[in-house]
Amino acid sequence: MSLENIKIIFFDIDGTLIDIHSKKISKRTLETLIRLKERNFILCLSTGRAPLTVPRFEGWEPDVYLTFNGSYCYNRQQVIYKNPISTEDAKLIVKNAASINRPVSAATPKRLAANGKDDDLVKYFALAKLDVDVSKLKIMKSAHQSQQFQMEDNLLKYFPEQIAQHQGFIKGLEEDMKTLAEHPHTTIIKEIAAPAPAAEGQPAESAPPAVAAKEVSQGFAGMVIKGTAFEDREAAGAALIEICKGIKDTTPVEIGSYRGFSM
């Protein structure tokens, strides 16, 4: 076959570019890749590995990467194609593996972790010179993502709802304070005349009255009960007691008003 008709060349990694026994790329193989690059061939790595475990080669870099057996393809500038396993299928794989007591390794372009490990998984990770990441980092990532999602939900939904709710409370309290101010209690001012001290040798009755003192107290704003207005606090209280005696259940019933508020 003439090389003139070839535009792109695909290479596997394990057992092709990297010797399966030495785990290294030979000097001759690397020199060949560099020469092919100089002749403007498009060179592509095609592997079942995750992007995180693709090795780096001194003096040569592929033009295109086909990882995850072709389900995630990219170059230095962009992702060209991706077709990840669905969440439902991933859950089914984990469930089926658990039924035969086998661990599962899951990978993303930037993450590789497992829910356990056995000899086969340890050997697979060893190809990329990695240890099986089982628990702590995975749990920390899950907790971090959960906190991140919770924070985003709080910022976008919960906090605005709480702010609006409390603003409603504040507005209601302000309106209630205004209603109270428009229906104040009466103020009772009572003058008290105190006799001035008698002069020496004169009876107290003959002493002129002193300047009257004032006693100020809070009156009663009045209450409307069943259409009847009560100006006396005790009378209003007695009427309320009589109405309460006739209540037989917990159904709310409007009985009147007090200081602008319904009762």
Short mmCIF file of C-alpha atoms in Angstrom, two decimals:
data_model
loop_
_atom_site.label_atom_id
_atom_site.label_comp_id
_atom_site.label_asym_id
_atom_site.label_seq_id
_atom_site.Cartn_x
_atom_site.Cartn_y
_atom_site.Cartn_z
CA MET A 1 0.00 0.00 0.00
CA SER A 2 1.35 3.41 -0.93
CA LEU A 3 1.72 5.90 1.94
CA GLU A 4 0.66 8.67 -0.41
CA ASN A 5 -3.01 7.63 -0.06
CA ILE A 6 -2.89 7.48 3.76
CA LYS A 7 -4.00 10.61 5.63
CA ILE A 8 -4.49 9.36 9.20
CA ILE A 9 -2.95 6.53 11.23
CA PHE A 10 -4.45 5.01 14.39
CA PHE A 11 -2.36 3.40 17.12
CA ASP A 12 -3.40 1.38 20.14
CA ILE A 13 -1.39 1.95 23.31
CA ASP A 14 -1.00 -1.24 25.33
CA GLY A 15 0.83 -3.92 23.38
CA THR A 16 1.31 -1.61 20.39
CA LEU A 17 3.06 1.64 21.30
CA ILE A 18 3.90 0.45 24.80
CA ASP A 19 5.52 -2.93 25.27
CA ILE A 20 3.23 -5.14 27.35
CA HIS A 21 6.15 -6.46 29.41
CA SER A 22 8.43 -3.47 29.90
CA LYS A 23 5.49 -1.02 30.12
CA LYS A 24 7.53 1.46 28.08
CA ILE A 25 7.65 2.77 24.52
CA SER A 26 10.79 1.78 22.66
CA LYS A 27 13.19 4.38 21.29
CA ARG A 28 12.65 3.01 17.76
CA THR A 29 8.85 3.30 18.03
CA LEU A 30 9.09 6.87 19.28
CA GLU A 31 11.44 7.86 16.48
CA THR A 32 9.02 6.34 13.94
CA LEU A 33 6.13 8.40 15.34
CA ILE A 34 8.19 11.58 15.11
CA ARG A 35 9.10 10.88 11.48
CA LEU A 36 5.46 10.19 10.57
CA LYS A 37 4.52 13.50 12.18
CA GLU A 38 7.15 15.29 10.12
CA ARG A 39 5.53 13.84 6.98
CA ASN A 40 2.19 15.48 8.04
CA PHE A 41 0.26 12.31 8.79
CA ILE A 42 -2.58 12.77 11.28
CA LEU A 43 -1.66 10.48 14.18
CA CYS A 44 -4.38 9.25 16.47
CA LEU A 45 -4.28 7.27 19.71
CA SER A 46 -7.11 4.74 19.83
CA THR A 47 -7.55 3.12 23.23
CA GLY A 48 -9.97 1.78 25.80
CA ARG A 49 -8.24 3.87 28.42
CA ALA A 50 -9.75 6.92 30.09
CA PRO A 51 -8.23 10.32 29.14
CA LEU A 52 -6.78 10.54 32.64
CA THR A 53 -4.67 7.41 32.04
CA VAL A 54 -3.40 8.18 28.53
CA PRO A 55 0.43 8.31 28.74
CA ARG A 56 2.56 11.23 27.61
CA PHE A 57 5.41 10.61 25.19
CA GLU A 58 8.60 12.67 25.22
CA GLY A 59 9.02 14.57 21.97
CA TRP A 60 5.73 13.50 20.40
CA GLU A 61 2.08 14.27 20.94
CA PRO A 62 -0.89 12.71 19.09
CA ASP A 63 -3.13 14.90 16.95
CA VAL A 64 -6.34 13.15 18.05
CA TYR A 65 -7.33 10.95 20.98
CA LEU A 66 -10.01 8.24 20.77
CA THR A 67 -10.53 7.13 24.37
CA PHE A 68 -13.08 4.91 26.12
CA ASN A 69 -13.03 2.70 22.99
CA GLY A 70 -14.16 5.61 20.82
CA SER A 71 -16.91 7.00 23.06
CA TYR A 72 -14.89 10.13 23.96
CA CYS A 73 -12.82 11.69 21.15
CA TYR A 74 -10.91 14.97 21.36
CA ASN A 75 -7.90 16.92 20.19
CA ARG A 76 -5.95 19.73 21.85
CA GLN A 77 -8.66 22.28 21.03
CA GLN A 78 -11.99 20.59 21.58
CA VAL A 79 -14.11 17.51 22.23
CA ILE A 80 -14.95 16.01 18.83
CA TYR A 81 -17.41 13.33 19.89
CA LYS A 82 -18.78 11.85 23.10
CA ASN A 83 -21.30 9.14 23.86
CA PRO A 84 -21.26 8.28 27.58
CA ILE A 85 -23.06 5.35 29.19
CA SER A 86 -26.47 6.44 30.48
CA THR A 87 -27.03 6.76 34.21
CA GLU A 88 -29.61 3.97 34.08
CA ASP A 89 -27.18 1.59 32.33
CA ALA A 90 -24.39 2.49 34.76
CA LYS A 91 -26.63 1.67 37.73
CA LEU A 92 -27.57 -1.65 36.13
CA ILE A 93 -23.89 -2.52 35.57
CA VAL A 94 -23.07 -1.78 39.21
CA LYS A 95 -26.05 -3.85 40.37
CA ASN A 96 -25.15 -6.83 38.16
CA ALA A 97 -21.51 -6.68 39.22
CA ALA A 98 -22.51 -6.60 42.88
CA SER A 99 -24.61 -9.75 42.37
CA ILE A 100 -21.42 -11.67 41.47
CA ASN A 101 -19.27 -9.85 44.05
CA ARG A 102 -17.22 -7.87 41.53
CA PRO A 103 -16.16 -4.23 41.92
CA VAL A 104 -16.79 -1.64 39.24
CA SER A 105 -14.55 1.19 38.11
CA ALA A 106 -16.23 4.31 36.75
CA ALA A 107 -14.45 7.00 34.79
CA THR A 108 -15.04 10.49 33.45
CA PRO A 109 -12.58 12.55 31.37
CA LYS A 110 -11.07 13.89 34.61
CA ARG A 111 -11.88 11.26 37.22
CA LEU A 112 -11.32 7.55 37.81
CA ALA A 113 -12.63 5.69 40.86
CA ALA A 114 -14.00 2.33 41.96
CA ASN A 115 -16.47 0.98 44.50
CA GLY A 116 -14.05 -1.75 45.52
CA LYS A 117 -11.06 -3.66 44.20
CA ASP A 118 -9.90 -7.13 43.28
CA ASP A 119 -6.82 -8.56 41.54
CA ASP A 120 -8.15 -7.91 38.04
CA LEU A 121 -8.95 -4.27 38.79
CA VAL A 122 -5.60 -3.74 40.48
CA LYS A 123 -3.81 -5.10 37.38
CA TYR A 124 -5.91 -2.91 35.07
CA PHE A 125 -5.06 0.23 37.08
CA ALA A 126 -1.42 -0.82 37.15
CA LEU A 127 -1.25 -0.43 33.36
CA ALA A 128 -1.62 3.30 33.91
CA LYS A 129 0.60 3.19 37.00
CA LEU A 130 -2.34 4.03 39.26
CA ASP A 131 -3.67 2.64 42.50
CA VAL A 132 -7.36 1.79 42.74
CA ASP A 133 -9.12 4.81 44.24
CA VAL A 134 -11.88 3.24 46.31
CA SER A 135 -13.40 5.23 49.10
CA LYS A 136 -12.19 8.44 50.69
CA LEU A 137 -11.68 10.62 47.60
CA LYS A 138 -14.88 9.29 46.08
CA ILE A 139 -16.85 10.08 49.23
CA MET A 140 -15.27 13.52 49.51
CA LYS A 141 -16.16 14.28 45.89
CA SER A 142 -19.72 13.08 46.39
CA ALA A 143 -20.08 15.20 49.53
CA HIS A 144 -18.56 18.22 47.78
CA GLN A 145 -20.91 17.87 44.82
CA SER A 146 -23.87 17.47 47.18
CA GLN A 147 -22.88 20.63 49.04
CA GLN A 148 -22.33 22.46 45.75
CA PHE A 149 -25.75 21.45 44.42
CA GLN A 150 -27.36 22.40 47.75
CA MET A 151 -25.66 25.81 47.67
CA GLU A 152 -26.76 26.41 44.09
CA ASP A 153 -30.31 25.40 45.00
CA ASN A 154 -30.22 27.72 48.03
CA LEU A 155 -28.93 30.66 46.00
CA LEU A 156 -31.35 30.18 43.12
CA LYS A 157 -34.49 29.08 44.96
CA TYR A 158 -34.50 28.74 48.77
CA PHE A 159 -32.91 32.05 49.78
CA PRO A 160 -35.03 34.18 47.38
CA GLU A 161 -38.17 32.42 48.69
CA GLN A 162 -37.12 33.04 52.31
CA ILE A 163 -36.31 36.70 51.59
CA ALA A 164 -39.70 37.22 49.91
CA GLN A 165 -41.46 35.47 52.79
CA HIS A 166 -39.77 37.59 55.45
CA GLN A 167 -40.37 40.75 53.45
CA GLY A 168 -44.05 39.78 53.52
CA PHE A 169 -43.87 39.35 57.32
CA ILE A 170 -42.24 42.77 57.71
CA LYS A 171 -44.85 44.43 55.48
CA GLY A 172 -47.65 42.77 57.46
CA LEU A 173 -46.19 43.94 60.78
CA GLU A 174 -45.84 47.49 59.46
CA GLU A 175 -49.48 47.47 58.37
CA ASP A 176 -50.55 46.09 61.76
CA MET A 177 -48.61 48.84 63.57
CA LYS A 178 -50.32 51.43 61.40
CA THR A 179 -53.75 49.93 62.22
CA LEU A 180 -52.96 50.03 65.96
CA ALA A 181 -51.89 53.67 65.71
CA GLU A 182 -55.21 54.50 64.02
CA HIS A 183 -57.17 52.84 66.87
CA PRO A 184 -55.40 53.92 70.08
CA HIS A 185 -56.53 53.37 73.64
CA THR A 186 -58.07 56.38 75.34
CA THR A 187 -56.02 58.33 77.84
CA ILE A 188 -57.58 59.15 81.25
CA ILE A 189 -56.32 62.20 83.09
CA LYS A 190 -57.51 62.59 86.68
CA GLU A 191 -56.78 65.66 88.76
CA ILE A 192 -56.10 65.13 92.47
CA ALA A 193 -56.32 68.12 94.83
CA ALA A 194 -54.04 67.86 97.86
CA PRO A 195 -54.41 70.26 100.84
CA ALA A 196 -51.50 72.58 101.52
CA PRO A 197 -49.85 72.27 104.93
CA ALA A 198 -51.57 74.44 107.57
CA ALA A 199 -49.78 77.31 109.18
CA GLU A 200 -48.53 76.80 112.68
CA GLY A 201 -51.39 77.15 115.17
CA GLN A 202 -54.14 76.79 112.51
CA PRO A 203 -56.37 73.74 111.88
CA ALA A 204 -55.62 71.71 108.72
CA GLU A 205 -59.15 72.31 107.41
CA SER A 206 -58.45 76.02 107.13
CA ALA A 207 -55.43 75.53 104.84
CA PRO A 208 -56.00 76.56 101.18
CA PRO A 209 -55.97 73.71 98.63
CA ALA A 210 -52.66 72.99 96.89
CA VAL A 211 -52.18 72.95 93.12
CA ALA A 212 -53.98 69.89 91.70
CA ALA A 213 -51.80 66.86 90.70
CA LYS A 214 -52.57 64.85 87.58
CA GLU A 215 -52.91 61.09 87.40
CA VAL A 216 -52.65 59.69 83.86
CA SER A 217 -53.80 56.16 83.00
CA GLN A 218 -54.62 54.14 79.91
CA GLY A 219 -58.27 53.77 79.08
CA PHE A 220 -60.06 51.24 76.88
CA ALA A 221 -60.18 51.58 73.10
CA GLY A 222 -63.56 49.88 72.97
CA MET A 223 -64.63 46.59 71.42
CA VAL A 224 -67.40 45.54 69.05
CA ILE A 225 -68.94 42.16 69.85
CA LYS A 226 -71.71 40.75 67.68
CA GLY A 227 -72.53 44.26 66.43
CA THR A 228 -72.65 45.81 69.91
CA ALA A 229 -70.06 48.44 70.85
CA PHE A 230 -68.62 48.18 74.36
CA GLU A 231 -66.81 51.12 75.89
CA ASP A 232 -66.28 49.43 79.25
CA ARG A 233 -63.53 46.82 79.56
CA GLU A 234 -65.34 44.66 82.11
CA ALA A 235 -68.56 44.63 80.12
CA ALA A 236 -66.68 43.62 76.99
CA GLY A 237 -64.94 40.83 78.90
CA ALA A 238 -68.23 39.50 80.23
CA ALA A 239 -69.72 39.49 76.71
CA LEU A 240 -66.71 37.54 75.38
CA ILE A 241 -67.11 34.93 78.11
CA GLU A 242 -70.76 34.41 77.25
CA ILE A 243 -69.95 33.92 73.58
CA CYS A 244 -67.18 31.43 74.41
CA LYS A 245 -69.63 29.37 76.47
CA GLY A 246 -71.74 28.83 73.36
CA ILE A 247 -68.87 27.57 71.18
CA LYS A 248 -69.15 23.79 70.63
CA ASP A 249 -66.26 23.06 68.18
CA THR A 250 -63.05 24.50 66.78
CA THR A 251 -64.56 26.07 63.66
CA PRO A 252 -63.34 29.70 63.41
CA VAL A 253 -66.18 32.21 63.90
CA GLU A 254 -65.84 35.98 63.60
CA ILE A 255 -67.35 37.61 66.69
CA GLY A 256 -66.37 41.28 66.35
CA SER A 257 -63.40 43.62 66.23
CA TYR A 258 -60.85 45.21 68.51
CA ARG A 259 -58.55 48.13 67.64
CA GLY A 260 -59.15 47.64 63.91
CA PHE A 261 -58.55 43.88 63.91
CA SER A 262 -61.16 41.19 63.41
CA MET A 263 -61.78 38.74 66.25
#
